[in-house]
Amino acid sequence: MSSPSLADRPIGVAVLGSTGSIGRQALEVLAGLGNSHRVIALAAGRDADGLSEQARRFRPPVVALVDPFAPRARDLPSGTEILGGPGALEALAARPDVDLVVVGTSGIVSLRPVLAALEAGKVVATANKETLVAGGHLVMPLARRRAAEMAAERPNDPLASPLAWIRPIDSEHSAIWQCLAGERLAGVARLILTASGGPFLDEPDHLDAVTPEAALRHPTWRMGPKITVDSATLVNKGLEVIEARWLYDVEYDRIDVMIHPQSVVHSAVAFVDGSLKAQLGIPDMRLPIQYAITYPERRPSPAAAPDLIAAGTLSFRRPDEDRFPALRIARAAGRMGPWASAALIAADDVAVARFLAGSLSFTGIPRLLEDAIGRFGRGTSIGPGVEDLESLDSEIREALGPTVEDSR
Ligand code: MG
């Protein structure tokens, strides 16, 4: 088994989704880490020019353009091979010279490469929500198996923990992971996920008429459009609740959401003795990305520590689930099981695309989610396999995509 902690060469990194927001920031982090890490593989969807530029800078042995309709990548450096097609992600993730796979890709397309990476003994650092929301029941047992194997061999190795194999990049989950360092699950009372509340926390009174432009103006975080809209509806937080349930093996009853508009406290853990640990930082994704890459080490990063005096007041309040019903809907989907949470996340992709295209209202988003869970979210204890999840995803896209009503 290849182990990044034992490597006598630079740690080989594959970045999936390298031209997206997470991928670009991951490459910035990797550039700052110098010789300890080497970019081995980059994969993008269809941004051929962006990928070529990254290839010229990082000189990886291999790159991939996954979208079959992507334009050709021009001016690749000599020595960089290019792969194409959907199987390319799995091929990159399982390469012998790759130790760590950073997943910045969105969509269910990430699930196969994540499973392939874990099967092949690679560490996964993921920002992809489908991996856990739809595939948590497939991914976590593998991560646990890898950790158990390491524990049997070397109980004190950092890789003797499932979270060292499936490392969260999301700021909230990184915060909880950091709070849990050195702790035992038995000591955990509650997980507390913080949420900025998005641009519509207090106004306008009625959310039916809010525009995509307004939804894309996030008050604290700079992110891609999908996740920015998800933050405005609080769907994002609902998905994070489901991810937390899988990552930390804590039941839904013990996962709280708290609105914290300043986004300085990234999340917290309450322990059975009444102690509460929180992780604080400025809203800069490079910090959780770097922690996931260098764990268990901490290295200097471009992110400055938060200035608590400048921050002044840090405030917290309960979320308003009447105003933002998506949070309640997501939690209910999580409780129903993997079919329902897979339906939720696929439907949300459709809903956000339609909202951004102007064919669905802001308040139509949670309605569409509830509808999708009702139609597609079987409440069975038998979780869907990878193929089931992929066909569910296409079925939902077909059923809920733009309709004639939209053009009215
Ligand atoms: Mg987050």
XYZ file of C-alpha atoms and ligand atoms in Angstrom:
409
model
C 0.000 0.000 0.000
C 1.431 3.360 -0.940
C 1.496 5.631 2.058
C 2.023 9.370 1.802
C 3.481 9.464 5.309
C 6.226 7.033 4.308
C 7.048 8.417 0.891
C 10.742 8.996 0.303
C 9.836 10.995 -2.783
C 7.550 14.009 -3.041
C 3.913 13.138 -2.356
C 2.240 12.629 -5.737
C -0.999 14.570 -6.080
C -3.847 14.298 -8.577
C -6.213 17.271 -8.750
C -9.622 16.408 -10.188
C -11.571 19.475 -11.241
C -8.352 21.486 -11.487
C -9.829 24.446 -13.388
C -12.702 24.992 -10.933
C -12.647 27.172 -7.846
C -11.351 24.454 -5.469
C -8.941 23.035 -8.044
C -7.323 26.396 -8.753
C -6.908 27.134 -5.059
C -5.521 23.621 -4.478
C -2.863 24.288 -7.123
C -2.004 27.586 -5.445
C -1.556 25.715 -2.173
C 0.555 23.018 -3.868
C 2.745 25.662 -5.488
C 3.349 27.116 -2.017
C 4.307 23.755 -0.521
C 7.422 23.463 -2.678
C 9.243 20.140 -3.023
C 7.281 18.056 -0.564
C 4.487 17.554 -3.101
C 4.387 17.003 -6.823
C 1.461 17.471 -9.177
C 1.136 14.197 -11.080
C -2.254 14.532 -12.705
C -4.786 17.234 -13.514
C -8.327 16.693 -14.739
C -10.855 19.216 -15.965
C -14.301 18.977 -17.495
C -14.122 21.083 -20.645
C -11.846 24.069 -19.954
C -9.112 22.998 -22.382
C -7.241 26.312 -22.325
C -7.270 26.514 -18.531
C -6.010 22.947 -18.290
C -3.198 23.552 -20.816
C -2.054 26.601 -18.921
C -1.945 24.628 -15.669
C -0.084 21.815 -17.422
C 2.567 24.256 -18.666
C 3.021 25.574 -15.152
C 3.050 22.298 -13.196
C 4.352 19.885 -15.862
C 2.342 16.849 -14.724
C 2.939 13.511 -16.482
C -0.755 13.295 -17.318
C -3.853 15.450 -17.730
C -7.433 14.615 -18.675
C -10.356 16.406 -20.262
C -13.427 14.486 -19.218
C -16.190 16.102 -21.269
C -16.384 14.303 -24.638
C -17.440 17.601 -26.255
C -14.553 19.594 -24.810
C -12.364 21.445 -27.281
C -8.866 20.052 -27.859
C -6.187 21.023 -25.357
C -3.534 22.992 -27.263
C 0.110 23.658 -26.393
C 0.513 20.927 -23.819
C 4.114 20.630 -22.650
C 6.104 17.734 -24.057
C 6.045 14.885 -21.567
C 2.414 15.478 -20.620
C 0.078 12.772 -21.822
C -3.611 13.560 -22.263
C -6.511 11.235 -21.537
C -10.183 11.744 -22.308
C -13.571 10.340 -21.514
C -15.343 9.552 -18.281
C -13.057 6.659 -17.274
C -10.121 9.072 -17.185
C -10.816 10.251 -13.636
C -10.578 6.735 -12.243
C -7.418 6.074 -14.227
C -5.745 9.190 -12.817
C -6.899 8.535 -9.258
C -5.493 5.003 -9.156
C -2.069 5.672 -10.763
C 0.887 4.160 -8.876
C 2.662 7.531 -8.685
C -0.365 9.233 -7.106
C -0.585 9.196 -3.296
C -3.255 11.801 -2.722
C -6.288 12.727 -4.794
C -7.797 16.192 -4.387
C -11.407 16.139 -5.551
C -12.734 19.515 -6.616
C -15.103 18.136 -9.248
C -18.788 18.614 -8.711
C -21.408 15.980 -9.403
C -21.872 12.252 -9.050
C -19.032 11.809 -11.580
C -16.624 12.047 -8.617
C -17.878 8.950 -6.887
C -16.129 6.323 -9.040
C -12.692 7.984 -8.861
C -13.030 8.397 -5.073
C -13.858 4.721 -4.646
C -11.081 3.737 -7.083
C -8.580 5.885 -5.170
C -9.488 4.364 -1.795
C -9.445 0.854 -3.269
C -5.949 1.536 -4.571
C -4.781 2.809 -1.176
C -4.713 6.514 -2.012
C -5.700 9.271 0.360
C -8.678 11.354 -0.788
C -9.154 15.034 0.062
C -12.585 16.015 -1.123
C -14.685 19.110 -1.584
C -17.223 17.145 -3.613
C -20.556 16.869 -1.849
C -22.012 13.924 -3.821
C -19.177 11.719 -2.542
C -20.707 11.664 0.938
C -24.278 12.897 0.505
C -25.086 10.292 -2.161
C -22.237 7.824 -1.637
C -21.426 7.999 2.087
C -22.620 4.431 2.604
C -20.114 3.261 -0.033
C -17.168 5.540 0.722
C -16.987 5.438 4.511
C -16.716 1.643 4.894
C -13.750 1.734 2.505
C -12.069 4.553 4.430
C -12.662 2.646 7.662
C -11.180 -0.494 6.148
C -8.053 1.389 5.062
C -7.713 2.909 8.545
C -8.181 -0.468 10.239
C -5.491 -2.034 8.060
C -3.106 0.745 9.012
C -4.063 0.474 12.687
C -3.243 -3.232 12.654
C 0.169 -2.511 11.190
C 1.087 0.776 12.865
C -1.490 1.916 15.451
C 0.137 5.325 15.915
C 0.304 6.208 12.239
C -1.814 9.254 11.346
C -3.410 7.074 8.665
C -4.886 4.797 11.330
C -8.014 6.989 11.283
C -10.784 6.982 8.629
C -10.687 10.788 8.405
C -7.063 10.611 7.331
C -8.246 8.660 4.261
C -11.292 10.712 3.376
C -10.240 14.229 4.305
C -12.822 16.989 4.193
C -11.928 20.217 2.407
C -15.182 21.992 3.171
C -14.411 24.654 5.798
C -17.055 23.423 8.265
C -15.967 19.816 8.073
C -12.335 20.767 8.224
C -13.170 22.731 11.380
C -14.876 19.747 12.999
C -12.046 17.460 11.930
C -9.536 19.849 13.517
C -11.638 20.016 16.720
C -11.716 16.216 16.857
C -7.927 15.842 16.627
C -6.819 13.793 19.630
C -10.418 13.180 20.756
C -12.529 10.030 20.915
C -15.979 9.750 19.389
C -17.357 8.623 22.767
C -16.487 12.037 24.180
C -18.449 13.951 21.535
C -21.839 15.320 22.596
C -22.837 17.427 19.586
C -21.465 18.752 16.332
C -22.200 22.406 15.581
C -22.067 23.463 11.938
C -21.979 27.195 11.427
C -23.582 28.920 8.444
C -23.139 32.497 7.285
C -26.841 32.624 6.454
C -26.121 33.870 2.941
C -27.211 37.162 1.363
C -30.908 36.845 2.341
C -30.481 36.175 6.037
C -32.749 39.077 7.059
C -34.062 40.652 3.901
C -36.005 40.896 1.673
C -39.128 39.831 3.585
C -40.359 37.690 0.726
C -37.914 35.554 -1.167
C -40.043 34.650 -4.204
C -38.716 37.446 -6.362
C -35.000 37.428 -5.500
C -32.798 37.365 -8.585
C -29.831 35.151 -9.442
C -27.607 38.270 -9.331
C -28.641 38.944 -5.731
C -28.234 35.273 -4.759
C -24.709 35.259 -6.177
C -23.572 38.109 -3.903
C -22.330 36.052 -0.964
C -21.462 38.230 2.030
C -18.320 36.408 3.203
C -17.159 33.583 0.928
C -15.868 33.707 -2.652
C -17.022 30.469 -4.293
C -18.435 28.991 -7.491
C -22.044 29.908 -8.502
C -23.681 26.580 -7.560
C -22.453 26.570 -3.972
C -23.146 30.301 -3.628
C -26.826 29.760 -4.484
C -26.829 26.710 -2.183
C -25.606 28.979 0.613
C -28.422 31.438 -0.056
C -31.090 28.696 0.193
C -29.244 26.932 3.060
C -29.350 23.739 0.951
C -25.590 23.812 1.322
C -25.883 23.562 5.098
C -28.416 20.767 4.795
C -25.997 18.831 2.583
C -23.244 19.486 5.119
C -25.415 18.019 7.887
C -25.701 14.808 5.845
C -21.965 14.800 5.145
C -21.245 15.283 8.856
C -23.411 12.302 9.719
C -21.260 10.129 7.446
C -17.853 11.606 8.146
C -18.072 11.660 11.930
C -20.525 8.794 12.500
C -22.793 11.015 14.603
C -26.606 10.726 14.425
C -28.748 13.561 13.029
C -30.161 14.386 16.481
C -26.715 15.446 17.574
C -25.862 17.705 14.636
C -26.847 21.362 15.087
C -26.759 24.257 12.657
C -26.066 27.749 13.899
C -26.165 30.981 11.913
C -22.954 32.950 12.348
C -22.910 35.806 9.825
C -19.237 36.735 10.309
C -17.952 33.306 9.116
C -15.042 33.398 11.564
C -16.016 30.348 13.631
C -15.998 27.655 10.970
C -17.714 25.030 13.148
C -17.474 23.545 16.638
C -17.738 20.370 18.661
C -19.389 20.120 22.074
C -18.024 17.369 24.326
C -19.779 15.364 27.018
C -17.935 17.186 29.806
C -19.365 20.556 28.735
C -16.255 21.663 26.887
C -16.752 23.236 23.467
C -13.991 23.428 20.865
C -14.278 25.627 17.805
C -11.972 26.316 14.902
C -11.617 29.920 13.788
C -10.131 31.337 10.638
C -10.658 33.945 7.971
C -12.939 32.796 5.138
C -10.198 31.493 2.844
C -10.563 28.017 1.321
C -6.812 27.701 0.897
C -6.522 26.978 4.618
C -8.798 23.890 4.762
C -7.414 22.743 1.388
C -3.878 22.910 2.740
C -4.782 21.157 6.001
C -6.297 18.300 3.997
C -3.129 18.058 1.894
C -0.508 18.324 4.657
C -2.378 16.564 7.512
C -1.246 15.865 10.208
C 1.350 18.575 9.651
C 0.608 22.281 9.703
C 2.600 24.392 7.310
C 2.718 28.162 6.721
C -0.064 29.224 4.363
C -1.140 32.391 2.550
C -4.129 32.706 4.910
C -3.593 35.068 7.840
C -4.995 34.201 11.287
C -8.225 36.072 12.017
C -7.868 39.384 13.844
C -10.357 38.922 16.683
C -10.140 42.556 17.720
C -10.900 43.733 14.191
C -13.693 41.158 13.965
C -15.282 42.791 17.019
C -18.527 40.975 17.627
C -19.120 37.354 16.723
C -22.824 36.585 16.761
C -24.795 33.341 16.664
C -28.454 32.494 16.245
C -30.743 29.654 15.331
C -31.603 29.223 11.633
C -35.122 30.182 10.532
C -36.398 26.996 8.901
C -39.652 28.632 7.798
C -37.714 31.146 5.772
C -35.181 28.548 4.634
C -37.131 25.261 4.480
C -34.334 23.535 2.544
C -32.502 22.890 5.786
C -35.428 20.908 7.205
C -35.973 19.147 3.862
C -32.334 18.075 3.649
C -32.272 16.765 7.189
C -35.427 14.739 6.517
C -33.850 13.329 3.341
C -30.779 12.349 5.332
C -32.895 10.503 7.856
C -34.782 8.694 5.085
C -31.525 7.241 3.804
C -29.123 7.242 0.860
C -31.771 7.097 -1.892
C -33.449 10.213 -0.563
C -30.229 12.141 0.005
C -29.009 11.152 -3.463
C -32.315 12.398 -4.887
C -31.932 15.618 -2.919
C -28.484 16.462 -4.228
C -29.275 15.564 -7.847
C -32.482 17.591 -7.753
C -30.667 20.530 -6.246
C -28.270 20.620 -9.170
C -31.232 20.866 -11.531
C -33.007 23.414 -9.325
C -30.010 25.731 -9.089
C -29.344 25.542 -12.834
C -32.977 26.434 -13.498
C -32.909 29.259 -10.961
C -29.746 30.701 -12.537
C -31.322 30.385 -15.993
C -34.385 32.270 -14.760
C -36.817 29.384 -15.137
C -37.393 28.615 -11.444
C -38.017 31.030 -8.596
C -35.852 31.076 -5.490
C -38.670 29.653 -3.375
C -39.289 27.070 -6.103
C -35.938 25.480 -5.241
C -37.015 23.881 -1.925
C -40.375 22.917 -3.460
C -38.600 21.076 -6.265
C -36.357 19.316 -3.736
C -39.286 18.118 -1.668
C -41.016 16.890 -4.805
C -37.906 14.979 -5.915
C -37.447 13.313 -2.536
C -41.103 12.275 -2.573
C -40.816 10.799 -6.046
C -37.347 9.280 -6.005
C -36.293 8.900 -2.384
C -37.108 5.307 -1.535
C -36.998 4.808 2.195
C -35.234 1.464 2.053
C -32.356 0.367 4.208
C -30.566 -1.093 1.170
C -28.385 1.686 -0.145
C -27.944 2.301 -3.873
C -24.798 1.086 -5.620
C -22.688 3.331 -7.865
C -24.679 2.418 -10.973
C -27.970 3.004 -9.154
C -26.746 6.442 -8.116
C -25.668 7.313 -11.633
C -28.995 6.275 -13.141
C -30.957 8.017 -10.386
C -28.995 11.159 -11.201
C -29.876 11.013 -14.914
C -33.476 10.045 -14.170
C -33.895 13.103 -11.964
C -32.247 15.395 -14.487
C -34.640 14.141 -17.133
C -37.727 14.366 -14.936
C -37.054 17.743 -13.333
C -35.089 19.614 -15.981
C -36.507 22.667 -17.764
C -40.126 22.181 -18.872
C -42.604 24.007 -21.068
C -43.998 25.715 -17.962
C -40.632 27.389 -17.527
C -40.991 29.447 -20.651
C -44.273 30.992 -19.523
Mg -19.082 24.765 3.639
